Amino acid sequence: MSGKTHQELLQKYAEAIVKVGLNIRAGQRLIITLAATRGVPYQFAPLVREVAKAAYAVGAKYVEVLWSDEEMMRLRVQNAPRDSFDEYPTWQVDAVMKMIENGDALLSINGSNPDLLGGLDPEIVGAMQKTHLNHYSRVGERVTTNAVNWCVVAAAGEEWAKKIFPDLEPEKAQQKLWDAIFETTRIDQPDPIAAWEAHIVNLRKRGKYMQAKQYTGLHYSAPGTDFTLGLPNGHQWISAQSMAQNGVIFTANMPTEEVFTLPDRNRADGIVTSTFPLSYGGTLIEDFQVTFENGRIVKVNAKKGEAALQRLVDTDEGSHRLGEVALVPASSPIAKRGHLFYNTLYDENASCHIAIGRAYRFTLTGGAELNDEEFVSAGGNVSLNHVDFMIGSPKMDIDGIKKDGSREPVMRQGEWAFEA
């Protein structure tokens, strides 16, 4: 690494989260949500406390944390009465909503066990997940309109680390995962903030190029993939930074390597094959294909986790359609590490991906001002879900489809086919 101690790197990580990710303004409050296994304080408290210190250093007036233990979810599925899975702690959603309505910042720390709910009754798991989605949709809707500055980051959970590095002792696996997090979020560089600023400039150049092209669609070609999707009028290619409705410019994901927009919910045809496993709701879905006709998912199959994938698609009508298309070069820093992370925040930044479900309103011109019906009429998608899955590889070619129907290269062999 950089020669700095783990504690020094943790402090730098927290500073980057606060200054680059959230860009917290003086007077804002911050709410942090997270779940961990094997005892929350042991897992993530050191990072949370460093984030709190960094937030107060830039003028935050209050920091609060909603801690939870994800093992409680597994215990519930195993032991709770079968007719109890419509129960939900609505006070948590109310707390987050009050912070959002006040214009405060929202941070989510991710580090969960990819196999948490594997092997459990899929019907009960599905019921529990749908209850959560139904209640948490209020927060999701505000996030998709960038109501406030928000950010998602990761911390090296022990069970997650063991999944990635199964041959190492738990402590060594966890430290190796921390090293990977620090490397891919540029924290190991001499000046992480400056490194992030340069990276954001480069990503935004790619986004501006794609925006100027105003393609009507994209065509994907790779082993197991022959897929065309449409892009609606007014689509906005977004990269790295966004402007929140509270006036704060922020970076929603750390790491981030993607340039993304919304597809037309009614125009997706063909077959896509996953190139990375998908960890969804504590179940790992592997080696899967999704078939589309006229924008709608009409078939899924998977070697592992097919029932969970079908449950995802069947959540609601919007989960049968797409809400995001993202371009990521196969040589991204996450991809270069040469291993899976079994975590969407990381694996989506190693590969081109698409998302089942809800579209971000800010990826459509004027989308934040539209009601659901208007948004859908404009080509946007509305759903309880927003779940990314990875389809890119060094064998993928992508063409941009112009208004006259002609095509030109956007990516070749997994890399950008243009200079920006």
PDB file of N, CA, C and O in Angstrom, residues 362-419:
ATOM      1  N   PHE A 362     -33.190  11.749 -12.513  1.00  0.00           N
ATOM      2  CA  PHE A 362     -32.251  12.772 -12.979  1.00  0.00           C
ATOM      3  C   PHE A 362     -31.549  12.377 -14.271  1.00  0.00           C
ATOM      4  O   PHE A 362     -30.818  13.185 -14.846  1.00  0.00           O
ATOM      5  N   THR A 363     -31.751  11.142 -14.753  1.00  0.00           N
ATOM      6  CA  THR A 363     -31.155  10.755 -16.035  1.00  0.00           C
ATOM      7  C   THR A 363     -32.051  11.110 -17.220  1.00  0.00           C
ATOM      8  O   THR A 363     -31.712  10.808 -18.362  1.00  0.00           O
ATOM      9  N   LEU A 364     -33.171  11.762 -16.962  1.00  0.00           N
ATOM     10  CA  LEU A 364     -34.056  12.258 -18.016  1.00  0.00           C
ATOM     11  C   LEU A 364     -34.249  13.756 -17.818  1.00  0.00           C
ATOM     12  O   LEU A 364     -34.534  14.207 -16.703  1.00  0.00           O
ATOM     13  N   THR A 365     -34.089  14.532 -18.869  1.00  0.00           N
ATOM     14  CA  THR A 365     -34.280  15.978 -18.766  1.00  0.00           C
ATOM     15  C   THR A 365     -35.662  16.287 -18.200  1.00  0.00           C
ATOM     16  O   THR A 365     -36.689  15.856 -18.740  1.00  0.00           O
ATOM     17  N   GLY A 366     -35.692  17.016 -17.081  1.00  0.00           N
ATOM     18  CA  GLY A 366     -36.944  17.371 -16.429  1.00  0.00           C
ATOM     19  C   GLY A 366     -37.621  16.222 -15.703  1.00  0.00           C
ATOM     20  O   GLY A 366     -38.758  16.368 -15.228  1.00  0.00           O
ATOM     21  N   GLY A 367     -36.938  15.078 -15.578  1.00  0.00           N
ATOM     22  CA  GLY A 367     -37.557  13.901 -14.990  1.00  0.00           C
ATOM     23  C   GLY A 367     -37.984  14.063 -13.545  1.00  0.00           C
ATOM     24  O   GLY A 367     -38.982  13.478 -13.110  1.00  0.00           O
ATOM     25  N   ALA A 368     -37.262  14.867 -12.793  1.00  0.00           N
ATOM     26  CA  ALA A 368     -37.584  15.051 -11.370  1.00  0.00           C
ATOM     27  C   ALA A 368     -38.921  15.750 -11.170  1.00  0.00           C
ATOM     28  O   ALA A 368     -39.529  15.632 -10.101  1.00  0.00           O
ATOM     29  N   GLU A 369     -39.378  16.475 -12.187  1.00  0.00           N
ATOM     30  CA  GLU A 369     -40.641  17.203 -12.063  1.00  0.00           C
ATOM     31  C   GLU A 369     -41.847  16.393 -12.554  1.00  0.00           C
ATOM     32  O   GLU A 369     -42.993  16.841 -12.432  1.00  0.00           O
ATOM     33  N   LEU A 370     -41.607  15.220 -13.118  1.00  0.00           N
ATOM     34  CA  LEU A 370     -42.688  14.418 -13.676  1.00  0.00           C
ATOM     35  C   LEU A 370     -43.297  13.498 -12.628  1.00  0.00           C
ATOM     36  O   LEU A 370     -42.585  12.972 -11.771  1.00  0.00           O
ATOM     37  N   ASN A 371     -44.617  13.277 -12.712  1.00  0.00           N
ATOM     38  CA  ASN A 371     -45.207  12.241 -11.869  1.00  0.00           C
ATOM     39  C   ASN A 371     -44.939  10.878 -12.513  1.00  0.00           C
ATOM     40  O   ASN A 371     -44.384  10.790 -13.622  1.00  0.00           O
ATOM     41  N   ASP A 372     -45.330   9.800 -11.832  1.00  0.00           N
ATOM     42  CA  ASP A 372     -45.008   8.464 -12.328  1.00  0.00           C
ATOM     43  C   ASP A 372     -45.556   8.230 -13.731  1.00  0.00           C
ATOM     44  O   ASP A 372     -44.852   7.697 -14.605  1.00  0.00           O
ATOM     45  N   GLU A 373     -46.790   8.606 -13.970  1.00  0.00           N
ATOM     46  CA  GLU A 373     -47.415   8.370 -15.264  1.00  0.00           C
ATOM     47  C   GLU A 373     -46.691   9.128 -16.372  1.00  0.00           C
ATOM     48  O   GLU A 373     -46.434   8.585 -17.457  1.00  0.00           O
ATOM     49  N   GLU A 374     -46.325  10.373 -16.089  1.00  0.00           N
ATOM     50  CA  GLU A 374     -45.613  11.185 -17.078  1.00  0.00           C
ATOM     51  C   GLU A 374     -44.225  10.616 -17.351  1.00  0.00           C
ATOM     52  O   GLU A 374     -43.757  10.606 -18.494  1.00  0.00           O
ATOM     53  N   PHE A 375     -43.565  10.157 -16.288  1.00  0.00           N
ATOM     54  CA  PHE A 375     -42.225   9.594 -16.423  1.00  0.00           C
ATOM     55  C   PHE A 375     -42.261   8.334 -17.284  1.00  0.00           C
ATOM     56  O   PHE A 375     -41.423   8.142 -18.177  1.00  0.00           O
ATOM     57  N   VAL A 376     -43.231   7.479 -17.028  1.00  0.00           N
ATOM     58  CA  VAL A 376     -43.378   6.250 -17.812  1.00  0.00           C
ATOM     59  C   VAL A 376     -43.695   6.587 -19.274  1.00  0.00           C
ATOM     60  O   VAL A 376     -43.146   5.974 -20.197  1.00  0.00           O
ATOM     61  N   SER A 377     -44.529   7.567 -19.498  1.00  0.00           N
ATOM     62  CA  SER A 377     -44.865   7.967 -20.868  1.00  0.00           C
ATOM     63  C   SER A 377     -43.648   8.475 -21.630  1.00  0.00           C
ATOM     64  O   SER A 377     -43.558   8.330 -22.847  1.00  0.00           O
ATOM     65  N   ALA A 378     -42.699   9.050 -20.905  1.00  0.00           N
ATOM     66  CA  ALA A 378     -41.475   9.560 -21.528  1.00  0.00           C
ATOM     67  C   ALA A 378     -40.424   8.480 -21.737  1.00  0.00           C
ATOM     68  O   ALA A 378     -39.351   8.749 -22.277  1.00  0.00           O
ATOM     69  N   GLY A 379     -40.730   7.246 -21.293  1.00  0.00           N
ATOM     70  CA  GLY A 379     -39.796   6.137 -21.476  1.00  0.00           C
ATOM     71  C   GLY A 379     -39.103   5.694 -20.208  1.00  0.00           C
ATOM     72  O   GLY A 379     -38.350   4.712 -20.219  1.00  0.00           O
ATOM     73  N   GLY A 380     -39.320   6.408 -19.081  1.00  0.00           N
ATOM     74  CA  GLY A 380     -38.707   6.027 -17.818  1.00  0.00           C
ATOM     75  C   GLY A 380     -39.415   4.850 -17.170  1.00  0.00           C
ATOM     76  O   GLY A 380     -40.550   4.526 -17.519  1.00  0.00           O
ATOM     77  N   ASN A 381     -38.765   4.224 -16.227  1.00  0.00           N
ATOM     78  CA  ASN A 381     -39.330   3.051 -15.575  1.00  0.00           C
ATOM     79  C   ASN A 381     -39.527   3.302 -14.091  1.00  0.00           C
ATOM     80  O   ASN A 381     -38.687   3.924 -13.435  1.00  0.00           O
ATOM     81  N   VAL A 382     -40.638   2.806 -13.568  1.00  0.00           N
ATOM     82  CA  VAL A 382     -40.985   2.955 -12.157  1.00  0.00           C
ATOM     83  C   VAL A 382     -41.097   1.569 -11.543  1.00  0.00           C
ATOM     84  O   VAL A 382     -41.769   0.691 -12.092  1.00  0.00           O
ATOM     85  N   SER A 383     -40.430   1.347 -10.415  1.00  0.00           N
ATOM     86  CA  SER A 383     -40.433   0.034  -9.767  1.00  0.00           C
ATOM     87  C   SER A 383     -39.978   0.183  -8.329  1.00  0.00           C
ATOM     88  O   SER A 383     -39.337   1.172  -7.957  1.00  0.00           O
ATOM     89  N   LEU A 384     -40.285  -0.814  -7.508  1.00  0.00           N
ATOM     90  CA  LEU A 384     -39.735  -0.862  -6.153  1.00  0.00           C
ATOM     91  C   LEU A 384     -38.253  -1.178  -6.187  1.00  0.00           C
ATOM     92  O   LEU A 384     -37.508  -0.810  -5.280  1.00  0.00           O
ATOM     93  N   ASN A 385     -37.814  -1.890  -7.218  1.00  0.00           N
ATOM     94  CA  ASN A 385     -36.433  -2.365  -7.309  1.00  0.00           C
ATOM     95  C   ASN A 385     -35.544  -1.450  -8.131  1.00  0.00           C
ATOM     96  O   ASN A 385     -36.017  -0.703  -9.000  1.00  0.00           O
ATOM     97  N   HIS A 386     -34.260  -1.539  -7.876  1.00  0.00           N
ATOM     98  CA  HIS A 386     -33.221  -1.070  -8.792  1.00  0.00           C
ATOM     99  C   HIS A 386     -32.026  -1.982  -8.541  1.00  0.00           C
ATOM    100  O   HIS A 386     -31.302  -1.809  -7.553  1.00  0.00           O
ATOM    101  N   VAL A 387     -31.820  -2.956  -9.426  1.00  0.00           N
ATOM    102  CA  VAL A 387     -30.794  -3.974  -9.213  1.00  0.00           C
ATOM    103  C   VAL A 387     -29.920  -4.082 -10.455  1.00  0.00           C
ATOM    104  O   VAL A 387     -30.378  -4.487 -11.528  1.00  0.00           O
ATOM    105  N   ASP A 388     -28.647  -3.722 -10.301  1.00  0.00           N
ATOM    106  CA  ASP A 388     -27.693  -3.789 -11.404  1.00  0.00           C
ATOM    107  C   ASP A 388     -27.182  -5.213 -11.585  1.00  0.00           C
ATOM    108  O   ASP A 388     -26.939  -5.917 -10.602  1.00  0.00           O
ATOM    109  N   PHE A 389     -26.987  -5.615 -12.851  1.00  0.00           N
ATOM    110  CA  PHE A 389     -26.241  -6.849 -13.089  1.00  0.00           C
ATOM    111  C   PHE A 389     -25.292  -6.646 -14.261  1.00  0.00           C
ATOM    112  O   PHE A 389     -25.539  -5.860 -15.166  1.00  0.00           O
ATOM    113  N   MET A 390     -24.178  -7.359 -14.222  1.00  0.00           N
ATOM    114  CA  MET A 390     -23.043  -7.084 -15.071  1.00  0.00           C
ATOM    115  C   MET A 390     -23.056  -7.949 -16.329  1.00  0.00           C
ATOM    116  O   MET A 390     -23.240  -9.162 -16.256  1.00  0.00           O
ATOM    117  N   ILE A 391     -22.837  -7.295 -17.477  1.00  0.00           N
ATOM    118  CA  ILE A 391     -22.866  -8.001 -18.759  1.00  0.00           C
ATOM    119  C   ILE A 391     -21.619  -7.736 -19.599  1.00  0.00           C
ATOM    120  O   ILE A 391     -21.443  -8.337 -20.654  1.00  0.00           O
ATOM    121  N   GLY A 392     -20.737  -6.848 -19.160  1.00  0.00           N
ATOM    122  CA  GLY A 392     -19.562  -6.470 -19.942  1.00  0.00           C
ATOM    123  C   GLY A 392     -18.403  -7.432 -19.770  1.00  0.00           C
ATOM    124  O   GLY A 392     -18.324  -8.168 -18.792  1.00  0.00           O
ATOM    125  N   SER A 393     -17.496  -7.410 -20.754  1.00  0.00           N
ATOM    126  CA  SER A 393     -16.295  -8.240 -20.706  1.00  0.00           C
ATOM    127  C   SER A 393     -15.312  -7.725 -21.750  1.00  0.00           C
ATOM    128  O   SER A 393     -15.675  -6.894 -22.599  1.00  0.00           O
ATOM    129  N   PRO A 394     -14.061  -8.211 -21.741  1.00  0.00           N
ATOM    130  CA  PRO A 394     -13.117  -7.829 -22.794  1.00  0.00           C
ATOM    131  C   PRO A 394     -13.502  -8.348 -24.174  1.00  0.00           C
ATOM    132  O   PRO A 394     -12.813  -8.047 -25.151  1.00  0.00           O
ATOM    133  N   LYS A 395     -14.588  -9.122 -24.270  1.00  0.00           N
ATOM    134  CA  LYS A 395     -15.053  -9.636 -25.556  1.00  0.00           C
ATOM    135  C   LYS A 395     -16.297  -8.899 -26.063  1.00  0.00           C
ATOM    136  O   LYS A 395     -16.897  -9.319 -27.048  1.00  0.00           O
ATOM    137  N   MET A 396     -16.684  -7.818 -25.387  1.00  0.00           N
ATOM    138  CA  MET A 396     -17.914  -7.120 -25.755  1.00  0.00           C
ATOM    139  C   MET A 396     -17.652  -5.937 -26.680  1.00  0.00           C
ATOM    140  O   MET A 396     -16.740  -5.133 -26.445  1.00  0.00           O
ATOM    141  N   ASP A 397     -18.472  -5.834 -27.720  1.00  0.00           N
ATOM    142  CA  ASP A 397     -18.504  -4.662 -28.592  1.00  0.00           C
ATOM    143  C   ASP A 397     -19.852  -3.961 -28.409  1.00  0.00           C
ATOM    144  O   ASP A 397     -20.889  -4.619 -28.285  1.00  0.00           O
ATOM    145  N   ILE A 398     -19.830  -2.635 -28.397  1.00  0.00           N
ATOM    146  CA  ILE A 398     -21.062  -1.854 -28.287  1.00  0.00           C
ATOM    147  C   ILE A 398     -21.065  -0.803 -29.387  1.00  0.00           C
ATOM    148  O   ILE A 398     -20.075  -0.091 -29.583  1.00  0.00           O
ATOM    149  N   ASP A 399     -22.183  -0.725 -30.105  1.00  0.00           N
ATOM    150  CA  ASP A 399     -22.366   0.294 -31.124  1.00  0.00           C
ATOM    151  C   ASP A 399     -23.422   1.292 -30.679  1.00  0.00           C
ATOM    152  O   ASP A 399     -24.429   0.915 -30.063  1.00  0.00           O
ATOM    153  N   GLY A 400     -23.207   2.565 -31.002  1.00  0.00           N
ATOM    154  CA  GLY A 400     -24.235   3.571 -30.848  1.00  0.00           C
ATOM    155  C   GLY A 400     -25.080   3.635 -32.103  1.00  0.00           C
ATOM    156  O   GLY A 400     -24.549   3.620 -33.219  1.00  0.00           O
ATOM    157  N   ILE A 401     -26.397   3.667 -31.949  1.00  0.00           N
ATOM    158  CA  ILE A 401     -27.318   3.721 -33.086  1.00  0.00           C
ATOM    159  C   ILE A 401     -27.749   5.178 -33.288  1.00  0.00           C
ATOM    160  O   ILE A 401     -28.333   5.793 -32.397  1.00  0.00           O
ATOM    161  N   LYS A 402     -27.467   5.721 -34.463  1.00  0.00           N
ATOM    162  CA  LYS A 402     -27.772   7.117 -34.754  1.00  0.00           C
ATOM    163  C   LYS A 402     -29.213   7.266 -35.238  1.00  0.00           C
ATOM    164  O   LYS A 402     -29.904   6.276 -35.525  1.00  0.00           O
ATOM    165  N   LYS A 403     -29.669   8.499 -35.318  1.00  0.00           N
ATOM    166  CA  LYS A 403     -31.057   8.756 -35.700  1.00  0.00           C
ATOM    167  C   LYS A 403     -31.395   8.232 -37.088  1.00  0.00           C
ATOM    168  O   LYS A 403     -32.543   7.876 -37.370  1.00  0.00           O
ATOM    169  N   ASP A 404     -30.393   8.158 -37.975  1.00  0.00           N
ATOM    170  CA  ASP A 404     -30.648   7.652 -39.323  1.00  0.00           C
ATOM    171  C   ASP A 404     -30.533   6.132 -39.400  1.00  0.00           C
ATOM    172  O   ASP A 404     -30.637   5.548 -40.473  1.00  0.00           O
ATOM    173  N   GLY A 405     -30.305   5.490 -38.251  1.00  0.00           N
ATOM    174  CA  GLY A 405     -30.212   4.040 -38.214  1.00  0.00           C
ATOM    175  C   GLY A 405     -28.816   3.488 -38.378  1.00  0.00           C
ATOM    176  O   GLY A 405     -28.580   2.286 -38.162  1.00  0.00           O
ATOM    177  N   SER A 406     -27.879   4.328 -38.783  1.00  0.00           N
ATOM    178  CA  SER A 406     -26.498   3.867 -38.923  1.00  0.00           C
ATOM    179  C   SER A 406     -25.859   3.684 -37.545  1.00  0.00           C
ATOM    180  O   SER A 406     -26.372   4.178 -36.529  1.00  0.00           O
ATOM    181  N   ARG A 407     -24.756   2.959 -37.516  1.00  0.00           N
ATOM    182  CA  ARG A 407     -24.104   2.639 -36.249  1.00  0.00           C
ATOM    183  C   ARG A 407     -22.649   3.075 -36.266  1.00  0.00           C
ATOM    184  O   ARG A 407     -22.018   3.135 -37.328  1.00  0.00           O
ATOM    185  N   GLU A 408     -22.124   3.366 -35.072  1.00  0.00           N
ATOM    186  CA  GLU A 408     -20.703   3.658 -34.942  1.00  0.00           C
ATOM    187  C   GLU A 408     -20.194   3.106 -33.620  1.00  0.00           C
ATOM    188  O   GLU A 408     -20.961   2.944 -32.667  1.00  0.00           O
ATOM    189  N   PRO A 409     -18.898   2.801 -33.540  1.00  0.00           N
ATOM    190  CA  PRO A 409     -18.368   2.140 -32.350  1.00  0.00           C
ATOM    191  C   PRO A 409     -18.415   3.042 -31.105  1.00  0.00           C
ATOM    192  O   PRO A 409     -18.062   4.223 -31.165  1.00  0.00           O
ATOM    193  N   VAL A 410     -18.853   2.462 -30.006  1.00  0.00           N
ATOM    194  CA  VAL A 410     -18.753   3.092 -28.689  1.00  0.00           C
ATOM    195  C   VAL A 410     -17.714   2.362 -27.843  1.00  0.00           C
ATOM    196  O   VAL A 410     -16.876   2.971 -27.201  1.00  0.00           O
ATOM    197  N   MET A 411     -17.750   1.027 -27.881  1.00  0.00           N
ATOM    198  CA  MET A 411     -16.740   0.216 -27.206  1.00  0.00           C
ATOM    199  C   MET A 411     -16.348  -0.939 -28.115  1.00  0.00           C
ATOM    200  O   MET A 411     -17.187  -1.473 -28.852  1.00  0.00           O
ATOM    201  N   ARG A 412     -15.074  -1.285 -28.066  1.00  0.00           N
ATOM    202  CA  ARG A 412     -14.560  -2.432 -28.792  1.00  0.00           C
ATOM    203  C   ARG A 412     -13.693  -3.264 -27.850  1.00  0.00           C
ATOM    204  O   ARG A 412     -12.799  -2.735 -27.191  1.00  0.00           O
ATOM    205  N   GLN A 413     -13.993  -4.570 -27.827  1.00  0.00           N
ATOM    206  CA  GLN A 413     -13.261  -5.488 -26.943  1.00  0.00           C
ATOM    207  C   GLN A 413     -13.229  -4.948 -25.506  1.00  0.00           C
ATOM    208  O   GLN A 413     -12.210  -5.021 -24.813  1.00  0.00           O
ATOM    209  N   GLY A 414     -14.357  -4.403 -25.102  1.00  0.00           N
ATOM    210  CA  GLY A 414     -14.512  -3.957 -23.719  1.00  0.00           C
ATOM    211  C   GLY A 414     -13.903  -2.613 -23.394  1.00  0.00           C
ATOM    212  O   GLY A 414     -13.974  -2.177 -22.238  1.00  0.00           O
ATOM    213  N   GLU A 415     -13.325  -1.918 -24.384  1.00  0.00           N
ATOM    214  CA  GLU A 415     -12.669  -0.627 -24.121  1.00  0.00           C
ATOM    215  C   GLU A 415     -13.338   0.479 -24.928  1.00  0.00           C
ATOM    216  O   GLU A 415     -13.932   0.237 -25.980  1.00  0.00           O
ATOM    217  N   TRP A 416     -13.194   1.715 -24.459  1.00  0.00           N
ATOM    218  CA  TRP A 416     -13.733   2.859 -25.188  1.00  0.00           C
ATOM    219  C   TRP A 416     -13.171   2.880 -26.614  1.00  0.00           C
ATOM    220  O   TRP A 416     -11.970   2.681 -26.822  1.00  0.00           O
ATOM    221  N   ALA A 417     -14.051   3.148 -27.568  1.00  0.00           N
ATOM    222  CA  ALA A 417     -13.644   3.193 -28.985  1.00  0.00           C
ATOM    223  C   ALA A 417     -13.506   4.630 -29.483  1.00  0.00           C
ATOM    224  O   ALA A 417     -13.434   4.863 -30.671  1.00  0.00           O
ATOM    225  N   PHE A 418     -13.474   5.586 -28.555  1.00  0.00           N
ATOM    226  CA  PHE A 418     -13.350   6.987 -28.929  1.00  0.00           C
ATOM    227  C   PHE A 418     -12.472   7.717 -27.920  1.00  0.00           C
ATOM    228  O   PHE A 418     -12.317   7.281 -26.791  1.00  0.00           O
ATOM    229  N   GLU A 419     -11.891   8.815 -28.361  1.00  0.00           N
ATOM    230  CA  GLU A 419     -11.133   9.701 -27.478  1.00  0.00           C
ATOM    231  C   GLU A 419     -12.037  10.827 -27.021  1.00  0.00           C
ATOM    232  O   GLU A 419     -12.821  11.363 -27.804  1.00  0.00           O
TER     233      GLU A 419
END
